Every structure is written in C-alpha cells, then in structure tokens.
Tab-separated table of C-alpha atoms in Angstrom:
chain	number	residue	atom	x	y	z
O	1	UNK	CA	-15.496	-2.135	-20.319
O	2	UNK	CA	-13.127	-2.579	-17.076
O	3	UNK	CA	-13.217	0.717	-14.535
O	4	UNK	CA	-10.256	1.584	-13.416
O	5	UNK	CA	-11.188	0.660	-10.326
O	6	UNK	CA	-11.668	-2.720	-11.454
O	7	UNK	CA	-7.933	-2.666	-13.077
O	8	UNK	CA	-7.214	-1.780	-9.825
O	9	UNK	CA	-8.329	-4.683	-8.466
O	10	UNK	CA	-7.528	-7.260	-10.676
O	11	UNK	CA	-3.713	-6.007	-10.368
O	12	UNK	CA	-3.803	-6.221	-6.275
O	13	UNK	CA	-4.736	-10.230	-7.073
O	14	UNK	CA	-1.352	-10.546	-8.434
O	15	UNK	CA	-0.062	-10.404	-4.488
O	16	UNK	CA	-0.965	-12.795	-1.480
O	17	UNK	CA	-1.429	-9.379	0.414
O	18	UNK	CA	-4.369	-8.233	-2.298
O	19	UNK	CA	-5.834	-11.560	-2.350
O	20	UNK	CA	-6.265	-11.681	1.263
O	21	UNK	CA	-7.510	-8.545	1.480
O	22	UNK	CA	-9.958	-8.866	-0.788
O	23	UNK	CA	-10.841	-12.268	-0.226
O	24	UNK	CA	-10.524	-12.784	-4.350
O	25	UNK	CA	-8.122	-14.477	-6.351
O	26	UNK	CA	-7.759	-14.528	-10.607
O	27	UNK	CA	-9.730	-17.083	-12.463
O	28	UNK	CA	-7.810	-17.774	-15.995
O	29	UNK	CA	-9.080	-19.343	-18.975
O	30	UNK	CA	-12.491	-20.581	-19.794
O	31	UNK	CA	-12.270	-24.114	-18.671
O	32	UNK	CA	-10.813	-23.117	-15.038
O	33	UNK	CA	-13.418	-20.266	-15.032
O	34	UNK	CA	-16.356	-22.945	-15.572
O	35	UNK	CA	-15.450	-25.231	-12.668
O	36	UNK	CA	-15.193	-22.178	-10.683
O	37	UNK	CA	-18.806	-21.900	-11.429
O	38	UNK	CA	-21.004	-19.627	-8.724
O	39	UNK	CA	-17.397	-18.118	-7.168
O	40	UNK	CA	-16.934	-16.061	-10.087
O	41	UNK	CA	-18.009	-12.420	-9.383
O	42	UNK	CA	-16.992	-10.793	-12.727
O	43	UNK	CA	-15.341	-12.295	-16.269
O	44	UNK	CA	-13.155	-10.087	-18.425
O	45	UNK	CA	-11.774	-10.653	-21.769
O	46	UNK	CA	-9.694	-9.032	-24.489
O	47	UNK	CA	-12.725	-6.761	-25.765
O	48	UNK	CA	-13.192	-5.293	-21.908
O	49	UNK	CA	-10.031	-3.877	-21.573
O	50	UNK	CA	-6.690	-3.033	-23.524
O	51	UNK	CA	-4.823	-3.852	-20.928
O	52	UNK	CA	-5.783	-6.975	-21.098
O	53	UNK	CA	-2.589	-8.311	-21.530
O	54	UNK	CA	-0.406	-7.285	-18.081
O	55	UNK	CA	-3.764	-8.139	-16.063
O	56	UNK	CA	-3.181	-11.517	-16.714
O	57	UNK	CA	-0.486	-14.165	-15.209
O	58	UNK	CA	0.283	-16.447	-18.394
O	59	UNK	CA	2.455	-15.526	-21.181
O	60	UNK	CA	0.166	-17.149	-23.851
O	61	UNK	CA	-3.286	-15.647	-21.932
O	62	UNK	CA	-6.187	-17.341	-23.403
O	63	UNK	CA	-8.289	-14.375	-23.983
O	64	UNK	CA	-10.740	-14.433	-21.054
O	65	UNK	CA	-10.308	-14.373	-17.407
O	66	UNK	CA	-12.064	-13.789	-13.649
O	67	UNK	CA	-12.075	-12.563	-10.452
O	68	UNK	CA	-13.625	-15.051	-8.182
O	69	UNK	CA	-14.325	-15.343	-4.669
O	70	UNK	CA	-11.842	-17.351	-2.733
O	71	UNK	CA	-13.304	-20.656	-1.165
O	72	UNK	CA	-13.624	-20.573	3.018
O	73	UNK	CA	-13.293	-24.318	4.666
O	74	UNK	CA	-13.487	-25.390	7.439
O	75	UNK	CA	-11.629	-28.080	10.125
O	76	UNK	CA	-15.109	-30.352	9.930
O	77	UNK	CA	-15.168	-30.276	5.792
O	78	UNK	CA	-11.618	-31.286	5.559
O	79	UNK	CA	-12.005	-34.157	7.916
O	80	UNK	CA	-14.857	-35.235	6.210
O	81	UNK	CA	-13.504	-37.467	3.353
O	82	UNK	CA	-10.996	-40.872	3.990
O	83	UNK	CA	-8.094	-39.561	2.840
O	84	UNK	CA	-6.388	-36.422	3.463
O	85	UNK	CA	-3.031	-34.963	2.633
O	86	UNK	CA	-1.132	-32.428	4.292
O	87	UNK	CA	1.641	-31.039	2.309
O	88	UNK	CA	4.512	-29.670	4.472
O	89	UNK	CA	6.313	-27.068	2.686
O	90	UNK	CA	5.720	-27.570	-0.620
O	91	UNK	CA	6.444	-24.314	-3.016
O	92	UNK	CA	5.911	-25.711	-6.334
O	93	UNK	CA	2.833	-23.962	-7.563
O	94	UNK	CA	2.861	-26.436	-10.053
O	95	UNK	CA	2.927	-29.212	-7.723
O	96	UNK	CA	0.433	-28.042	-5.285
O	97	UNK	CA	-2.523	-27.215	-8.354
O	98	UNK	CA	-1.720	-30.959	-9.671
O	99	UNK	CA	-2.089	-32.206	-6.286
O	100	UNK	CA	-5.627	-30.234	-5.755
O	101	UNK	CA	-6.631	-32.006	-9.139
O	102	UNK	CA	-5.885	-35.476	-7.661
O	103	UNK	CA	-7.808	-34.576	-4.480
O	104	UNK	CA	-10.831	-33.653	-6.377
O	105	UNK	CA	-10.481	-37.452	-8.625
O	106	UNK	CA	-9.477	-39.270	-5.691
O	107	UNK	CA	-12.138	-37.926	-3.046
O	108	UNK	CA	-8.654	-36.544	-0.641
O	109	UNK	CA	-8.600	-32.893	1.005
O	110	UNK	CA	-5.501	-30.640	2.177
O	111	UNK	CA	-3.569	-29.081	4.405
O	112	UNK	CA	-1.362	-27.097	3.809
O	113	UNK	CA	1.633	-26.053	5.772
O	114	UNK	CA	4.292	-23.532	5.065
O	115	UNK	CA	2.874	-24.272	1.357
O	116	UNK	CA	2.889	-22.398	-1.976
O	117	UNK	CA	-0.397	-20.302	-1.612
O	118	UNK	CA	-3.530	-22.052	-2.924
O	119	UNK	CA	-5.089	-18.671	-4.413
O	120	UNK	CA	-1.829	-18.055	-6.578
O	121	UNK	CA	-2.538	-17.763	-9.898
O	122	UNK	CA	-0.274	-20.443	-10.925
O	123	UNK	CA	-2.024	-22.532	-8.148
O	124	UNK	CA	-5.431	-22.144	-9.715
O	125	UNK	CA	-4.255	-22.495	-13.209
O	126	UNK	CA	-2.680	-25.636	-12.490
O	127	UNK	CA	-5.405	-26.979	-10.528
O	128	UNK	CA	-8.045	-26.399	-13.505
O	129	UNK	CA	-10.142	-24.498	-10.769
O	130	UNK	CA	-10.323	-27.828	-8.279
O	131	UNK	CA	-9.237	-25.298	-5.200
O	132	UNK	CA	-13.249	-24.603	-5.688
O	133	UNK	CA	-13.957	-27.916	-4.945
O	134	UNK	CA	-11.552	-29.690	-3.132
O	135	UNK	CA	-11.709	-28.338	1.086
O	136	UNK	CA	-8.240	-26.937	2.022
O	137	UNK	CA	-7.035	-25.334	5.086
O	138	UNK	CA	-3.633	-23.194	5.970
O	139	UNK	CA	-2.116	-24.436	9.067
O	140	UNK	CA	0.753	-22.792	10.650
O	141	UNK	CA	3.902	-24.577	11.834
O	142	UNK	CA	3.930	-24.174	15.069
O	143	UNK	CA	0.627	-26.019	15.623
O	144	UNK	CA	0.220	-28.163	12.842
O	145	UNK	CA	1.632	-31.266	14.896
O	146	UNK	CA	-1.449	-30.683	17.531
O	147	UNK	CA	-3.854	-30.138	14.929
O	148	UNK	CA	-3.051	-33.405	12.731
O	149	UNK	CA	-2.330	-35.419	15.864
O	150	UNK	CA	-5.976	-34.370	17.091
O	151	UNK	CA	-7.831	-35.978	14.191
O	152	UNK	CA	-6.814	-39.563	15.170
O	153	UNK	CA	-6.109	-40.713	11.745
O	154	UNK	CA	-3.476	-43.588	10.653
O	155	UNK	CA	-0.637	-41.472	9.610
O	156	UNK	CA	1.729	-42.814	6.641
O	157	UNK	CA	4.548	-40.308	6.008
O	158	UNK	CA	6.093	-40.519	1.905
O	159	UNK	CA	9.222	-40.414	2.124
O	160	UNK	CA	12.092	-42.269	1.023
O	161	UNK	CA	14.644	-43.491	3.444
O	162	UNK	CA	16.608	-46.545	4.170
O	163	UNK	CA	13.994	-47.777	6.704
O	164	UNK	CA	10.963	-46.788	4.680
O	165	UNK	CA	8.784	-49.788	3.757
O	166	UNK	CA	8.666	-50.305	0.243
O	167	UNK	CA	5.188	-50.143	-1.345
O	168	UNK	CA	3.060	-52.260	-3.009
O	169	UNK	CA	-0.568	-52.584	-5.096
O	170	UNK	CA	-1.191	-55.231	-2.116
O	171	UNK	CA	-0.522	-53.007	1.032
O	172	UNK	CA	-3.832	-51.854	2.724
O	173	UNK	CA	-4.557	-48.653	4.330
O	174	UNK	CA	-7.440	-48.331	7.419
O	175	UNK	CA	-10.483	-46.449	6.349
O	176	UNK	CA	-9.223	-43.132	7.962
O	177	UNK	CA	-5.818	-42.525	6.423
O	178	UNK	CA	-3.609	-39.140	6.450
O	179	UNK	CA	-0.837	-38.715	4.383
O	180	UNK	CA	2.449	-36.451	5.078
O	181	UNK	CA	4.266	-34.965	1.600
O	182	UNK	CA	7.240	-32.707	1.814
O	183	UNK	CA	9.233	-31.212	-1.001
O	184	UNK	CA	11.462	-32.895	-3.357
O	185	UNK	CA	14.228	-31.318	-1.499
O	186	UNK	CA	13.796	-30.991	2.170
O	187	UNK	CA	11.590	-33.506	2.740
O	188	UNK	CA	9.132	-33.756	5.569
O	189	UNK	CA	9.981	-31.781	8.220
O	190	UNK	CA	7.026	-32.750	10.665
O	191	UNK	CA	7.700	-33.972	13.553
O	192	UNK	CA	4.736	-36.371	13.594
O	193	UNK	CA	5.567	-40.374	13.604
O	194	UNK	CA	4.028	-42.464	11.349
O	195	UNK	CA	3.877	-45.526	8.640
O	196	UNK	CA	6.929	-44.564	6.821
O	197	UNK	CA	6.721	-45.702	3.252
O	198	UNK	CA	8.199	-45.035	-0.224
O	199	UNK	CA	7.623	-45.929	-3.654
O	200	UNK	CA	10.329	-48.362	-5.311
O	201	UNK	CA	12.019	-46.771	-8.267
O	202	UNK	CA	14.542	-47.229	-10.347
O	203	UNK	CA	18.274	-45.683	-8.993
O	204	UNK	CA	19.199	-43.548	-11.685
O	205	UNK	CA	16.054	-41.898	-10.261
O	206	UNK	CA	17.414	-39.789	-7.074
O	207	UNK	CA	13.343	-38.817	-6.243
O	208	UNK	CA	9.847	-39.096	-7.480
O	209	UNK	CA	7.897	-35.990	-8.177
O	210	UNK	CA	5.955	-34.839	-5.231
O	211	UNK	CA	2.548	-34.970	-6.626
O	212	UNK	CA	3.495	-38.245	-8.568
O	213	UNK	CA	4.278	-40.079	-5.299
O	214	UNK	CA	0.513	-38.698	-3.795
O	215	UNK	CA	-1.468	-39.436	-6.784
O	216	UNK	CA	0.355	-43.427	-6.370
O	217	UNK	CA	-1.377	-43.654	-2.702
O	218	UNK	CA	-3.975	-41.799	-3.648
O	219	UNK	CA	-5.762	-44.106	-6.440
O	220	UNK	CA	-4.659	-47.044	-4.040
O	221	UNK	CA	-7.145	-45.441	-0.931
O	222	UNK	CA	-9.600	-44.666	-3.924
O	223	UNK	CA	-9.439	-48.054	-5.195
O	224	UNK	CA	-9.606	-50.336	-2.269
C-alpha cells in the first residue's frame, strides 16, 4: 500500500513546481512505464491505493502508474545526433509528446523554448515515455539565439510565408541540420535567419499541424 507520504508526493507531480523540486515526474500506463525502464523509482496501481483514481492525470486511467526520475541532458548529448529541433513556444502538450516520439524514430533531439513542459503528464503520456530517450534541453528566451547560433548548424526555419521555398522529396539538407518550429498560431518568433521553407498544401488548409510539418522534414533527414 501507498504512505501517505507517498500520496503526498505523487499529488506535488501534478505541478511544474513539485516536479522540479523533486526532480520526478508521473509515469502512466504500462506501456509508457516500460520504455521508462531503469527511471522508474516506484509503480502503483489500483490495489495500492483507493485513491487511486485523483492520483492520476487521465480520465480513463489504465490501472497502473509511476513515479520516475526525470531525465538530466546535457548541451554535448543534444548536439550529438544530425538533426535537431528546437521548438519555440509550443504549448500543445499534445504536440510536444508527438514530437518527442518522432525524435526518438527519426534519430532528432530538442530544444525547447518557452515550451509546454516536457515532464507534464500529458507530455509523457503523449510521448509513450520517449522524453526517457530522446536528449532535451530548456533554453530560455533571452539566450536561446546565442546558444543555437553557437552550434554552427544549417538552420531551416518551418514556416509558411509568401517567400518560403516550397518543399520537396528532392530538396537536400547538409549533414548537420537544425530545425526552427513555432506554434500553429504565433509562429516562430526567433530571431535567428535561416532556410525558410514550408510544406505545400492544399488552401482550404489555413496551417499544417505543428508536429505534422516536423515529422515531414524529419523522415526526409532520416532518409537521405
């Protein structure tokens, strides 16, 4: 059975303030809790508590959750893969776990940047546990522009305006790429310049989904 202590805890995960200071976030359902593998400190379920039920995030809880130990990366692990996209101010949780997923099945790491937290529940949900795998750091506004100009890397920003080239299964990207994703409704607000490019849609679309737009580029770099 859960302590009350351990309630405790499992509640303060709920908040970015617990989960930073406990350096644990909440691990939910059994697939997501497998690929969090040696993170996990402790699995509850259904049986260990009655309050199973408001210690949990989802509406439909699958009957078994975690507390793991959130991952710690580094500025060398993140630059240590070809592609690697920083997300300016992105909120979906949604959209920021489905992104993780494609950086784990595309070989791609993140940055985030005035982002929905990674350790949100929703976030690792959506993920299926890839914030365990895939190396992410948090950079702050005010110096993201020095850190991302620093690595050197061909920079293509997605975005879609009238001067944007269009792309195509043809275009090729150097071997040390970076890409720039905003949200669906403000856009990138870096001030970084770069390859401008979007993807060519129909115009009863007004904008592709965030993470649909990455995971197009993405499987490109991964392919070629």
């Amino acid at each position: 059975m859960l302590s009350a202590q351990q309630e405790k805890l499992i509640r303060s995960l709920h908040s970015k303030k617990g989960r930073e200071k406990s350096g644990l976030c909440l691990v939910e359902g059994e697939k997501n809790i497998k690929t969090a593998g040696n993170a996990v400190s402790f699995c509850f379920t259904r049986d260990d508590t009655k309050k199973f039920d408001t210690l949990v995030t989802t509406e439909t809880p699958q009957g078994i959750a975690a507390v793991a130990r959130i991952p710690t990366w580094n500025a060398s692990d993140v630059e240590n893969k070809r592609a690697i996209v920083a997300l300016d101010g992105v909120q979906d949780p949604g959209n920021i776990g489905t992104i993780f997923r494609l950086c784990l099945g595309f070989g791609a790491t993140l940055i985030l940047i005035d982002s929905a937290d990674p350790t949100n529940p929703k976030v690792v949900r959506s993920s299926a546990g890839a914030i365990f795998h895939v190396p992410w750091i948090r950079v702050h506004r005010a110096s993201a522009v020095e850190r991302i100009t620093k690595l050197k890397r061909a920079v293509y920003r997605l975005e879609n305006r009238p001067k944007s080239v269009p792309y195509s299964h043809d275009m090729k990207f150097p071997e040390n790429t970076l890409l720039i994703a905003g949200s669906e409704g403000r856009g990138i607000s870096l001030n970084i310049p770069g390859n401008s490019i979007r993807i060519p849609h129909d115009s009863k679309l007004e904008s592709l989904n965030v993470a649909v737009t990455v995971a197009i580029i993405l499987n490109r770099l991964y392919s070629h």
